């Protein structure tokens, strides 16, 4: 492997140093209709003089990049060669892109860097995409079973002969427009900046020292949209849209852990999204890296133990209480930002929403998207040990077309012992 010498600095230059404040940085006019006037978000570290954002690309992986540079595996001044990286299908622009308050947590122009900013790139500016669009085929055991059972048909267009599903997938990095974020949370921008700075252990000093920089690329996970059928139909309210907005659950989604319903609900959503695409509609699954209700997996596993070891065993009646005892809140997901992805894709109407969460439903409808039907997970797909979660959620007001248990009946819903 080629070794790149790590350039050791004789002293640390803080981002708040006066010689780090450049007067001629390209401006960003969030929401401007003309991408050239809106301006590119420049968050690369290779050329500090043009940076107009706080933080850098790749979300949480930016820390690995730093390690890679420290280990000498990665050239510090690398500029991306973006030839042939353009999106396989173009998305937008939609009216929602021009409303500075409609999309505040992603850069809608993030996939079209080559198209709109090639002149600036030629001038030497290191501008990187924050969104990438490509094609894929999904092989999923649950989908193969549904095909065997005749629930999903092979049509050679959406579902192929080998039982795989064709999809367009869109990777989206977080790009936060801080004035819009503050508005969404109903607070002063300065207050939001101060809290973000303090509660991350003082991670980005510019949050408090550089009020002129309005954009933050936070070191958090990204989201991915999987589109089934024609992506341009997502913006047509007359085309039937089946959608699931799914928050990551690594234990269930990847490893098949049976304490929750995440993977069965996800694969059922994919199956139904594909079915809708086969009827001439379009399907959409958005996957958010918000593990353990955005509390993280360590907290989540602690809660599992606390639930299973409590007096009387794991019970639907005490499900939310145990989470709150350990984590301080029942849920830290703040679904207020989630609809931004839907607005990026131009969605105005969802005909079938696969979600039981009222937080998600309220956020989607509150952002101006119409929802026609809400669909809960079919009973036969709920693992036995996940009945506790399911009944607790229904009792707490989550959407269901079925029965809601309370009192004695809820007390009786118990999970497995810890071993
Ligand atoms: Zn789960």
mmCIF file of C-alpha atoms and ligand atoms in Angstrom:
data_model
loop_
_atom_site.group_PDB
_atom_site.id
_atom_site.type_symbol
_atom_site.label_atom_id
_atom_site.label_comp_id
_atom_site.label_asym_id
_atom_site.label_seq_id
_atom_site.Cartn_x
_atom_site.Cartn_y
_atom_site.Cartn_z
ATOM 1 C CA UNK A 1 0.000 0.000 0.000
ATOM 2 C CA UNK A 2 1.196 3.481 -0.811
ATOM 3 C CA UNK A 3 2.271 5.311 2.297
ATOM 4 C CA UNK A 4 1.362 8.990 2.615
ATOM 5 C CA UNK A 5 3.385 10.955 5.041
ATOM 6 C CA UNK A 6 1.271 12.447 7.786
ATOM 7 C CA UNK A 7 2.213 16.126 7.987
ATOM 8 C CA UNK A 8 2.746 16.858 11.616
ATOM 9 C CA UNK A 9 1.718 20.418 12.498
ATOM 10 C CA UNK A 10 3.904 22.359 14.930
ATOM 11 C CA UNK A 11 0.833 23.835 16.563
ATOM 12 C CA UNK A 12 -2.924 23.430 16.431
ATOM 13 C CA UNK A 13 -4.844 26.023 14.413
ATOM 14 C CA UNK A 14 -8.308 26.472 15.847
ATOM 15 C CA UNK A 15 -11.119 26.984 13.355
ATOM 16 C CA UNK A 16 -12.009 30.146 15.245
ATOM 17 C CA UNK A 17 -8.587 31.761 14.586
ATOM 18 C CA UNK A 18 -8.971 35.065 12.731
ATOM 19 C CA UNK A 19 -6.663 33.838 9.943
ATOM 20 C CA UNK A 20 -9.136 30.978 9.335
ATOM 21 C CA UNK A 21 -11.979 33.368 8.551
ATOM 22 C CA UNK A 22 -12.051 33.984 4.817
ATOM 23 C CA UNK A 23 -14.062 36.906 3.480
ATOM 24 C CA UNK A 24 -14.638 35.624 -0.050
ATOM 25 C CA UNK A 25 -16.099 32.220 0.674
ATOM 26 C CA UNK A 26 -18.900 31.218 -1.747
ATOM 27 C CA UNK A 27 -22.237 32.211 -0.238
ATOM 28 C CA UNK A 28 -25.147 29.798 0.215
ATOM 29 C CA UNK A 29 -28.615 31.238 -0.328
ATOM 30 C CA UNK A 30 -30.703 28.303 0.974
ATOM 31 C CA UNK A 31 -33.899 27.778 -1.032
ATOM 32 C CA UNK A 32 -32.834 29.875 -4.035
ATOM 33 C CA UNK A 33 -34.394 28.473 -7.237
ATOM 34 C CA UNK A 34 -31.249 28.845 -9.297
ATOM 35 C CA UNK A 35 -28.665 26.281 -8.128
ATOM 36 C CA UNK A 36 -25.812 28.609 -9.121
ATOM 37 C CA UNK A 37 -27.284 31.400 -6.976
ATOM 38 C CA UNK A 38 -28.128 28.930 -4.198
ATOM 39 C CA UNK A 39 -24.417 28.074 -4.298
ATOM 40 C CA UNK A 40 -22.541 24.868 -3.479
ATOM 41 C CA UNK A 41 -22.068 23.544 0.038
ATOM 42 C CA UNK A 42 -18.296 23.259 0.462
ATOM 43 C CA UNK A 43 -17.330 21.180 3.472
ATOM 44 C CA UNK A 44 -14.153 19.523 2.284
ATOM 45 C CA UNK A 45 -11.078 19.791 4.490
ATOM 46 C CA UNK A 46 -8.552 19.708 1.616
ATOM 47 C CA UNK A 47 -8.991 23.429 0.890
ATOM 48 C CA UNK A 48 -9.961 25.411 3.961
ATOM 49 C CA UNK A 49 -10.151 28.794 2.216
ATOM 50 C CA UNK A 50 -13.443 27.955 0.431
ATOM 51 C CA UNK A 51 -15.268 26.182 3.234
ATOM 52 C CA UNK A 52 -18.738 27.573 3.810
ATOM 53 C CA UNK A 53 -19.960 24.874 6.191
ATOM 54 C CA UNK A 54 -19.129 23.465 9.619
ATOM 55 C CA UNK A 55 -18.116 19.793 9.826
ATOM 56 C CA UNK A 56 -17.269 17.635 6.828
ATOM 57 C CA UNK A 57 -18.627 14.949 4.469
ATOM 58 C CA UNK A 58 -19.391 11.260 5.138
ATOM 59 C CA UNK A 59 -21.242 11.748 8.409
ATOM 60 C CA UNK A 60 -19.897 9.555 11.211
ATOM 61 C CA UNK A 61 -17.221 8.070 8.892
ATOM 62 C CA UNK A 62 -15.331 11.347 8.921
ATOM 63 C CA UNK A 63 -13.652 10.105 12.111
ATOM 64 C CA UNK A 64 -12.350 6.989 10.301
ATOM 65 C CA UNK A 65 -11.006 9.270 7.560
ATOM 66 C CA UNK A 66 -9.025 11.124 10.207
ATOM 67 C CA UNK A 67 -7.620 7.829 11.527
ATOM 68 C CA UNK A 68 -6.737 6.753 8.017
ATOM 69 C CA UNK A 69 -4.815 9.994 7.481
ATOM 70 C CA UNK A 70 -3.093 9.603 10.850
ATOM 71 C CA UNK A 71 -2.032 6.063 9.857
ATOM 72 C CA UNK A 72 -0.652 7.343 6.565
ATOM 73 C CA UNK A 73 -3.059 5.387 4.358
ATOM 74 C CA UNK A 74 -4.836 8.394 2.931
ATOM 75 C CA UNK A 75 -3.542 11.559 1.249
ATOM 76 C CA UNK A 76 -4.701 14.554 3.275
ATOM 77 C CA UNK A 77 -5.109 16.747 0.172
ATOM 78 C CA UNK A 78 -6.981 14.197 -1.985
ATOM 79 C CA UNK A 79 -9.494 15.741 -4.380
ATOM 80 C CA UNK A 80 -12.286 13.483 -5.626
ATOM 81 C CA UNK A 81 -12.334 12.588 -9.330
ATOM 82 C CA UNK A 82 -16.091 12.610 -9.982
ATOM 83 C CA UNK A 83 -16.017 11.353 -13.576
ATOM 84 C CA UNK A 84 -18.905 8.888 -14.252
ATOM 85 C CA UNK A 85 -20.292 9.214 -10.735
ATOM 86 C CA UNK A 86 -23.466 11.056 -11.829
ATOM 87 C CA UNK A 87 -26.879 9.789 -10.686
ATOM 88 C CA UNK A 88 -28.365 6.930 -12.742
ATOM 89 C CA UNK A 89 -31.705 8.699 -12.638
ATOM 90 C CA UNK A 90 -32.261 12.396 -12.056
ATOM 91 C CA UNK A 91 -34.379 13.551 -9.131
ATOM 92 C CA UNK A 92 -36.144 16.923 -9.091
ATOM 93 C CA UNK A 93 -35.945 19.830 -8.868
ATOM 94 C CA UNK A 94 -39.341 20.144 -7.154
ATOM 95 C CA UNK A 95 -41.110 23.178 -5.671
ATOM 96 C CA UNK A 96 -40.306 21.836 -2.191
ATOM 97 C CA UNK A 97 -36.600 22.482 -2.928
ATOM 98 C CA UNK A 98 -37.247 26.235 -3.208
ATOM 99 C CA UNK A 99 -38.917 26.643 0.164
ATOM 100 C CA UNK A 100 -36.096 27.321 2.676
ATOM 101 C CA UNK A 101 -38.209 25.845 5.487
ATOM 102 C CA UNK A 102 -39.478 22.700 3.730
ATOM 103 C CA UNK A 103 -36.100 20.927 3.512
ATOM 104 C CA UNK A 104 -33.609 21.833 6.260
ATOM 105 C CA UNK A 105 -31.623 18.642 6.960
ATOM 106 C CA UNK A 106 -30.395 17.615 3.481
ATOM 107 C CA UNK A 107 -29.003 19.499 0.483
ATOM 108 C CA UNK A 108 -31.474 18.914 -2.382
ATOM 109 C CA UNK A 109 -28.780 19.833 -4.937
ATOM 110 C CA UNK A 110 -26.357 17.375 -3.330
ATOM 111 C CA UNK A 111 -26.596 14.846 -6.209
ATOM 112 C CA UNK A 112 -26.080 17.407 -8.997
ATOM 113 C CA UNK A 113 -22.633 18.772 -8.261
ATOM 114 C CA UNK A 114 -21.169 17.932 -11.696
ATOM 115 C CA UNK A 115 -24.156 19.483 -13.512
ATOM 116 C CA UNK A 116 -24.257 22.843 -11.751
ATOM 117 C CA UNK A 117 -20.843 23.503 -10.246
ATOM 118 C CA UNK A 118 -18.403 22.100 -12.813
ATOM 119 C CA UNK A 119 -17.051 25.621 -13.533
ATOM 120 C CA UNK A 120 -16.185 26.110 -9.862
ATOM 121 C CA UNK A 121 -14.638 22.627 -9.697
ATOM 122 C CA UNK A 122 -12.513 23.518 -12.760
ATOM 123 C CA UNK A 123 -11.387 26.658 -10.896
ATOM 124 C CA UNK A 124 -10.036 24.286 -8.254
ATOM 125 C CA UNK A 125 -12.791 24.232 -5.632
ATOM 126 C CA UNK A 126 -13.192 20.849 -3.951
ATOM 127 C CA UNK A 127 -16.985 20.407 -4.021
ATOM 128 C CA UNK A 128 -18.363 16.995 -3.078
ATOM 129 C CA UNK A 129 -21.782 15.424 -3.592
ATOM 130 C CA UNK A 130 -23.804 14.718 -0.425
ATOM 131 C CA UNK A 131 -26.308 12.534 -2.320
ATOM 132 C CA UNK A 132 -25.636 9.614 -4.702
ATOM 133 C CA UNK A 133 -28.119 7.659 -6.826
ATOM 134 C CA UNK A 134 -27.530 4.171 -8.269
ATOM 135 C CA UNK A 135 -29.307 0.935 -9.304
ATOM 136 C CA UNK A 136 -29.494 -2.376 -7.442
ATOM 137 C CA UNK A 137 -31.189 -5.789 -7.286
ATOM 138 C CA UNK A 138 -32.332 -7.051 -3.920
ATOM 139 C CA UNK A 139 -32.257 -10.742 -2.956
ATOM 140 C CA UNK A 140 -34.280 -11.199 0.229
ATOM 141 C CA UNK A 141 -35.272 -14.633 1.660
ATOM 142 C CA UNK A 142 -38.689 -13.372 2.882
ATOM 143 C CA UNK A 143 -39.445 -12.053 -0.604
ATOM 144 C CA UNK A 144 -38.534 -15.429 -2.153
ATOM 145 C CA UNK A 145 -40.988 -17.106 0.265
ATOM 146 C CA UNK A 146 -43.736 -14.658 -0.714
ATOM 147 C CA UNK A 147 -43.109 -15.469 -4.375
ATOM 148 C CA UNK A 148 -43.344 -19.225 -3.590
ATOM 149 C CA UNK A 149 -46.634 -18.603 -1.792
ATOM 150 C CA UNK A 150 -47.960 -16.624 -4.758
ATOM 151 C CA UNK A 151 -48.271 -13.339 -2.790
ATOM 152 C CA UNK A 152 -45.851 -11.616 -5.157
ATOM 153 C CA UNK A 153 -45.563 -12.435 -8.866
ATOM 154 C CA UNK A 154 -42.511 -12.497 -11.121
ATOM 155 C CA UNK A 155 -43.197 -9.950 -13.869
ATOM 156 C CA UNK A 156 -39.708 -9.549 -15.358
ATOM 157 C CA UNK A 157 -39.815 -5.776 -14.745
ATOM 158 C CA UNK A 158 -39.995 -5.135 -10.981
ATOM 159 C CA UNK A 159 -39.557 -8.729 -9.763
ATOM 160 C CA UNK A 160 -37.106 -10.646 -11.941
ATOM 161 C CA UNK A 161 -36.875 -14.363 -12.876
ATOM 162 C CA UNK A 162 -34.300 -15.008 -10.131
ATOM 163 C CA UNK A 163 -36.745 -13.585 -7.513
ATOM 164 C CA UNK A 164 -34.722 -10.392 -7.085
ATOM 165 C CA UNK A 165 -36.344 -6.953 -6.993
ATOM 166 C CA UNK A 166 -35.086 -4.074 -9.133
ATOM 167 C CA UNK A 167 -34.612 -0.825 -7.275
ATOM 168 C CA UNK A 168 -33.126 2.664 -7.503
ATOM 169 C CA UNK A 169 -31.260 3.501 -4.316
ATOM 170 C CA UNK A 170 -30.372 6.946 -3.060
ATOM 171 C CA UNK A 171 -27.776 7.578 -0.339
ATOM 172 C CA UNK A 172 -28.311 10.861 1.504
ATOM 173 C CA UNK A 173 -25.875 12.528 3.900
ATOM 174 C CA UNK A 174 -27.147 14.947 6.521
ATOM 175 C CA UNK A 175 -26.624 18.641 5.619
ATOM 176 C CA UNK A 176 -28.237 20.883 8.205
ATOM 177 C CA UNK A 177 -29.310 24.438 7.423
ATOM 178 C CA UNK A 178 -29.172 25.782 10.966
ATOM 179 C CA UNK A 179 -31.648 28.716 10.707
ATOM 180 C CA UNK A 180 -34.252 26.327 9.229
ATOM 181 C CA UNK A 181 -33.474 23.635 11.818
ATOM 182 C CA UNK A 182 -33.961 26.145 14.638
ATOM 183 C CA UNK A 183 -37.305 27.210 13.181
ATOM 184 C CA UNK A 184 -38.424 23.574 12.901
ATOM 185 C CA UNK A 185 -37.685 23.117 16.613
ATOM 186 C CA UNK A 186 -39.267 26.453 17.512
ATOM 187 C CA UNK A 187 -36.149 27.966 19.028
ATOM 188 C CA UNK A 188 -33.556 30.693 18.430
ATOM 189 C CA UNK A 189 -30.716 29.689 16.092
ATOM 190 C CA UNK A 190 -28.128 30.855 18.632
ATOM 191 C CA UNK A 191 -29.676 28.664 21.309
ATOM 192 C CA UNK A 192 -29.661 25.597 19.014
ATOM 193 C CA UNK A 193 -26.004 26.229 18.118
ATOM 194 C CA UNK A 194 -25.054 26.558 21.785
ATOM 195 C CA UNK A 195 -26.812 23.304 22.751
ATOM 196 C CA UNK A 196 -25.291 21.379 19.808
ATOM 197 C CA UNK A 197 -21.862 22.655 20.857
ATOM 198 C CA UNK A 198 -22.226 21.959 24.569
ATOM 199 C CA UNK A 199 -23.958 18.566 24.401
ATOM 200 C CA UNK A 200 -21.364 17.086 22.021
ATOM 201 C CA UNK A 201 -18.570 17.981 24.395
ATOM 202 C CA UNK A 202 -17.652 21.117 22.443
ATOM 203 C CA UNK A 203 -17.147 19.356 19.107
ATOM 204 C CA UNK A 204 -17.405 22.230 16.614
ATOM 205 C CA UNK A 205 -16.332 25.629 18.035
ATOM 206 C CA UNK A 206 -17.620 27.380 14.872
ATOM 207 C CA UNK A 207 -21.151 26.634 16.041
ATOM 208 C CA UNK A 208 -20.625 29.444 18.536
ATOM 209 C CA UNK A 209 -17.794 31.462 16.967
ATOM 210 C CA UNK A 210 -18.919 31.590 13.319
ATOM 211 C CA UNK A 211 -22.571 32.661 13.083
ATOM 212 C CA UNK A 212 -21.868 33.518 9.416
ATOM 213 C CA UNK A 213 -21.546 29.795 8.610
ATOM 214 C CA UNK A 214 -25.158 28.607 8.390
ATOM 215 C CA UNK A 215 -24.581 24.975 7.409
ATOM 216 C CA UNK A 216 -23.480 22.023 9.551
ATOM 217 C CA UNK A 217 -22.587 18.560 8.254
ATOM 218 C CA UNK A 218 -23.044 16.635 11.507
ATOM 219 C CA UNK A 219 -21.052 13.442 12.177
ATOM 220 C CA UNK A 220 -24.164 11.251 12.316
ATOM 221 C CA UNK A 221 -25.546 8.417 10.188
ATOM 222 C CA UNK A 222 -27.083 8.999 6.773
ATOM 223 C CA UNK A 223 -30.327 7.730 5.240
ATOM 224 C CA UNK A 224 -31.049 5.622 2.164
ATOM 225 C CA UNK A 225 -34.124 5.661 -0.056
ATOM 226 C CA UNK A 226 -35.035 2.508 -2.033
ATOM 227 C CA UNK A 227 -37.413 3.278 -4.896
ATOM 228 C CA UNK A 228 -39.416 0.599 -6.717
ATOM 229 C CA UNK A 229 -40.867 1.570 -10.089
ATOM 230 C CA UNK A 230 -40.340 4.923 -11.824
ATOM 231 C CA UNK A 231 -38.724 7.464 -9.407
ATOM 232 C CA UNK A 232 -40.219 10.437 -11.303
ATOM 233 C CA UNK A 233 -43.730 9.203 -10.394
ATOM 234 C CA UNK A 234 -43.055 9.821 -6.690
ATOM 235 C CA UNK A 235 -44.003 13.463 -7.259
ATOM 236 C CA UNK A 236 -47.303 12.650 -8.980
ATOM 237 C CA UNK A 237 -50.109 12.527 -6.368
ATOM 238 C CA UNK A 238 -52.276 10.553 -8.818
ATOM 239 C CA UNK A 239 -49.804 7.646 -8.870
ATOM 240 C CA UNK A 240 -50.373 5.164 -6.020
ATOM 241 C CA UNK A 241 -47.483 5.368 -3.546
ATOM 242 C CA UNK A 242 -46.696 2.705 -0.948
ATOM 243 C CA UNK A 243 -44.148 3.886 1.589
ATOM 244 C CA UNK A 244 -42.347 2.771 4.728
ATOM 245 C CA UNK A 245 -40.074 5.111 6.711
ATOM 246 C CA UNK A 246 -37.895 2.686 8.698
ATOM 247 C CA UNK A 247 -35.536 3.442 11.571
ATOM 248 C CA UNK A 248 -32.496 1.180 11.731
ATOM 249 C CA UNK A 249 -32.552 -1.824 14.044
ATOM 250 C CA UNK A 250 -29.346 -3.731 13.326
ATOM 251 C CA UNK A 251 -30.215 -6.620 15.659
ATOM 252 C CA UNK A 252 -33.436 -7.418 13.830
ATOM 253 C CA UNK A 253 -32.842 -5.961 10.335
ATOM 254 C CA UNK A 254 -29.543 -7.780 9.776
ATOM 255 C CA UNK A 255 -29.267 -10.503 12.425
ATOM 256 C CA UNK A 256 -32.903 -11.565 12.745
ATOM 257 C CA UNK A 257 -33.163 -11.025 16.514
ATOM 258 C CA UNK A 258 -36.773 -11.751 17.506
ATOM 259 C CA UNK A 259 -37.404 -9.271 20.343
ATOM 260 C CA UNK A 260 -38.945 -6.731 17.947
ATOM 261 C CA UNK A 261 -40.819 -6.525 14.648
ATOM 262 C CA UNK A 262 -38.341 -4.395 12.682
ATOM 263 C CA UNK A 263 -37.154 -6.864 10.018
ATOM 264 C CA UNK A 264 -40.563 -8.507 9.373
ATOM 265 C CA UNK A 265 -42.176 -5.055 9.026
ATOM 266 C CA UNK A 266 -39.350 -3.889 6.733
ATOM 267 C CA UNK A 267 -39.486 -6.918 4.405
ATOM 268 C CA UNK A 268 -43.289 -6.787 4.335
ATOM 269 C CA UNK A 269 -43.009 -3.099 3.380
ATOM 270 C CA UNK A 270 -40.562 -3.965 0.554
ATOM 271 C CA UNK A 271 -42.919 -6.699 -0.683
ATOM 272 C CA UNK A 272 -45.903 -4.341 -0.735
ATOM 273 C CA UNK A 273 -43.833 -1.537 -2.306
ATOM 274 C CA UNK A 274 -42.857 -3.935 -5.122
ATOM 275 C CA UNK A 275 -46.500 -5.007 -5.561
ATOM 276 C CA UNK A 276 -47.569 -1.366 -5.926
ATOM 277 C CA UNK A 277 -44.830 -0.771 -8.523
ATOM 278 C CA UNK A 278 -46.096 -3.803 -10.485
ATOM 279 C CA UNK A 279 -49.534 -2.149 -10.667
ATOM 280 C CA UNK A 280 -48.024 0.980 -12.236
ATOM 281 C CA UNK A 281 -47.601 2.741 -8.922
ATOM 282 C CA UNK A 282 -44.384 3.391 -7.067
ATOM 283 C CA UNK A 283 -42.891 2.019 -3.851
ATOM 284 C CA UNK A 284 -40.546 3.796 -1.437
ATOM 285 C CA UNK A 285 -38.624 2.558 1.585
ATOM 286 C CA UNK A 286 -36.548 5.125 3.461
ATOM 287 C CA UNK A 287 -34.001 3.683 5.880
ATOM 288 C CA UNK A 288 -32.748 6.008 8.622
ATOM 289 C CA UNK A 289 -29.614 5.266 10.691
ATOM 290 C CA UNK A 290 -31.300 5.968 14.002
ATOM 291 C CA UNK A 291 -30.440 2.822 15.947
ATOM 292 C CA UNK A 292 -32.410 2.073 19.110
ATOM 293 C CA UNK A 293 -34.825 4.995 18.726
ATOM 294 C CA UNK A 294 -31.727 7.166 18.176
ATOM 295 C CA UNK A 295 -30.474 6.248 21.651
ATOM 296 C CA UNK A 296 -27.888 3.786 20.329
ATOM 297 C CA UNK A 297 -27.430 0.033 20.632
ATOM 298 C CA UNK A 298 -25.710 0.019 24.041
ATOM 299 C CA UNK A 299 -28.689 1.800 25.605
ATOM 300 C CA UNK A 300 -31.021 -0.552 23.749
ATOM 301 C CA UNK A 301 -29.346 -3.731 25.053
ATOM 302 C CA UNK A 302 -29.298 -2.291 28.598
ATOM 303 C CA UNK A 303 -33.042 -1.736 28.276
ATOM 304 C CA UNK A 304 -33.561 -5.342 27.095
ATOM 305 C CA UNK A 305 -31.840 -6.618 30.243
ATOM 306 C CA UNK A 306 -33.749 -4.235 32.498
ATOM 307 C CA UNK A 307 -37.026 -5.306 30.880
ATOM 308 C CA UNK A 308 -36.352 -9.017 31.236
ATOM 309 C CA UNK A 309 -34.928 -8.851 34.787
ATOM 310 C CA UNK A 310 -37.646 -6.671 36.311
ATOM 311 C CA UNK A 311 -40.042 -8.113 38.853
ATOM 312 C CA UNK A 312 -42.776 -9.999 37.025
ATOM 313 C CA UNK A 313 -40.667 -10.356 33.876
ATOM 314 C CA UNK A 314 -40.823 -8.576 30.519
ATOM 315 C CA UNK A 315 -44.249 -7.078 30.192
ATOM 316 C CA UNK A 316 -46.139 -4.913 27.725
ATOM 317 C CA UNK A 317 -47.518 -2.872 30.621
ATOM 318 C CA UNK A 318 -44.038 -1.607 31.639
ATOM 319 C CA UNK A 319 -42.358 -1.528 28.197
ATOM 320 C CA UNK A 320 -41.988 2.239 27.754
ATOM 321 C CA UNK A 321 -41.299 2.849 31.421
ATOM 322 C CA UNK A 322 -38.151 0.667 31.354
ATOM 323 C CA UNK A 323 -36.741 2.580 28.356
ATOM 324 C CA UNK A 324 -37.327 5.885 30.053
ATOM 325 C CA UNK A 325 -35.640 4.715 33.278
ATOM 326 C CA UNK A 326 -32.416 3.831 31.444
ATOM 327 C CA UNK A 327 -32.319 6.430 28.677
ATOM 328 C CA UNK A 328 -34.110 9.428 30.197
ATOM 329 C CA UNK A 329 -36.652 9.490 27.344
ATOM 330 C CA UNK A 330 -38.888 6.912 25.695
ATOM 331 C CA UNK A 331 -37.740 7.891 22.249
ATOM 332 C CA UNK A 332 -35.109 10.358 20.972
ATOM 333 C CA UNK A 333 -35.899 10.163 17.293
ATOM 334 C CA UNK A 334 -37.407 13.610 16.673
ATOM 335 C CA UNK A 335 -39.325 12.640 13.550
ATOM 336 C CA UNK A 336 -39.619 16.363 12.647
ATOM 337 C CA UNK A 337 -36.659 16.028 10.258
ATOM 338 C CA UNK A 338 -37.715 12.701 8.690
ATOM 339 C CA UNK A 339 -40.147 14.157 6.074
ATOM 340 C CA UNK A 340 -37.290 16.152 4.465
ATOM 341 C CA UNK A 341 -36.335 13.075 2.418
ATOM 342 C CA UNK A 342 -39.925 12.746 1.186
ATOM 343 C CA UNK A 343 -39.957 16.421 0.131
ATOM 344 C CA UNK A 344 -36.591 15.960 -1.602
ATOM 345 C CA UNK A 345 -38.228 13.196 -3.670
ATOM 346 C CA UNK A 346 -41.220 15.452 -4.427
ATOM 347 C CA UNK A 347 -43.751 13.328 -2.494
ATOM 348 C CA UNK A 348 -47.127 15.065 -1.958
ATOM 349 C CA UNK A 349 -49.407 12.123 -1.237
ATOM 350 C CA UNK A 350 -48.837 8.668 0.320
ATOM 351 C CA UNK A 351 -51.620 6.193 -0.466
ATOM 352 C CA UNK A 352 -50.344 3.372 1.765
ATOM 353 C CA UNK A 353 -48.155 4.226 4.757
ATOM 354 C CA UNK A 354 -46.570 1.174 6.414
ATOM 355 C CA UNK A 355 -46.027 2.552 9.894
ATOM 356 C CA UNK A 356 -47.842 2.327 13.215
ATOM 357 C CA UNK A 357 -45.959 5.270 14.729
ATOM 358 C CA UNK A 358 -47.988 8.380 15.434
ATOM 359 C CA UNK A 359 -44.789 10.422 15.716
ATOM 360 C CA UNK A 360 -43.973 9.537 12.107
ATOM 361 C CA UNK A 361 -47.536 9.996 10.880
ATOM 362 C CA UNK A 362 -47.898 13.388 12.579
ATOM 363 C CA UNK A 363 -44.548 14.590 11.204
ATOM 364 C CA UNK A 364 -45.443 13.545 7.641
ATOM 365 C CA UNK A 365 -48.954 15.032 7.681
ATOM 366 C CA UNK A 366 -47.734 18.119 9.562
ATOM 367 C CA UNK A 367 -45.191 18.758 6.797
ATOM 368 C CA UNK A 368 -47.983 18.979 4.223
ATOM 369 C CA UNK A 369 -48.035 15.429 2.782
ATOM 370 C CA UNK A 370 -51.424 13.708 2.552
ATOM 371 C CA UNK A 371 -51.708 10.149 3.916
ATOM 372 C CA UNK A 372 -54.631 8.010 2.719
ATOM 373 C CA UNK A 373 -54.232 4.555 4.375
ATOM 374 C CA UNK A 374 -52.148 3.488 7.364
ATOM 375 C CA UNK A 375 -51.096 -0.164 7.475
ATOM 376 C CA UNK A 376 -49.998 -2.055 10.570
ATOM 377 C CA UNK A 377 -47.818 -5.187 10.399
ATOM 378 C CA UNK A 378 -49.902 -8.349 9.805
ATOM 379 C CA UNK A 379 -50.252 -10.404 13.050
ATOM 380 C CA UNK A 380 -48.718 -13.546 11.529
ATOM 381 C CA UNK A 381 -45.420 -11.685 10.983
ATOM 382 C CA UNK A 382 -44.955 -10.708 14.653
ATOM 383 C CA UNK A 383 -42.367 -12.932 16.437
ATOM 384 C CA UNK A 384 -43.597 -14.388 19.773
ATOM 385 C CA UNK A 385 -41.079 -12.461 21.898
ATOM 386 C CA UNK A 386 -41.978 -9.214 20.089
ATOM 387 C CA UNK A 387 -45.601 -9.334 21.310
ATOM 388 C CA UNK A 388 -44.523 -7.255 24.343
ATOM 389 C CA UNK A 389 -43.285 -4.392 22.148
ATOM 390 C CA UNK A 390 -46.253 -4.626 19.798
ATOM 391 C CA UNK A 391 -48.964 -4.632 22.490
ATOM 392 C CA UNK A 392 -47.200 -1.871 24.469
ATOM 393 C CA UNK A 393 -47.064 0.318 21.375
ATOM 394 C CA UNK A 394 -50.697 -0.286 20.501
ATOM 395 C CA UNK A 395 -51.734 0.447 24.111
ATOM 396 C CA UNK A 396 -49.706 3.689 23.942
ATOM 397 C CA UNK A 397 -51.717 4.820 20.924
ATOM 398 C CA UNK A 398 -49.687 3.528 17.967
ATOM 399 C CA UNK A 399 -51.857 2.980 14.920
ATOM 400 C CA UNK A 400 -53.443 -0.461 14.471
ATOM 401 C CA UNK A 401 -56.381 -1.819 12.555
ATOM 402 C CA UNK A 402 -56.671 -4.609 15.175
ATOM 403 C CA UNK A 403 -57.467 -4.958 18.888
ATOM 404 C CA UNK A 404 -55.881 -2.717 21.550
ATOM 405 C CA UNK A 405 -55.275 -4.514 24.858
ATOM 406 C CA UNK A 406 -55.494 -2.738 28.209
ATOM 407 C CA UNK A 407 -55.645 -3.548 31.938
ATOM 408 C CA UNK A 408 -55.393 -7.276 32.749
ATOM 409 C CA UNK A 409 -55.066 -8.267 29.117
ATOM 410 C CA UNK A 410 -52.052 -5.965 28.668
ATOM 411 C CA UNK A 411 -50.477 -7.219 31.934
ATOM 412 C CA UNK A 412 -50.675 -10.752 30.585
ATOM 413 C CA UNK A 413 -48.537 -10.029 27.502
ATOM 414 C CA UNK A 414 -45.140 -11.349 28.596
ATOM 415 C CA UNK A 415 -41.832 -11.935 26.882
ATOM 416 C CA UNK A 416 -39.234 -14.691 27.271
ATOM 417 C CA UNK A 417 -36.938 -14.829 30.331
ATOM 418 C CA UNK A 418 -33.447 -13.430 29.966
ATOM 419 C CA UNK A 419 -31.853 -16.817 29.271
HETATM 420 ZN ZN1 LIG B 1 -36.067 -3.654 16.282
#
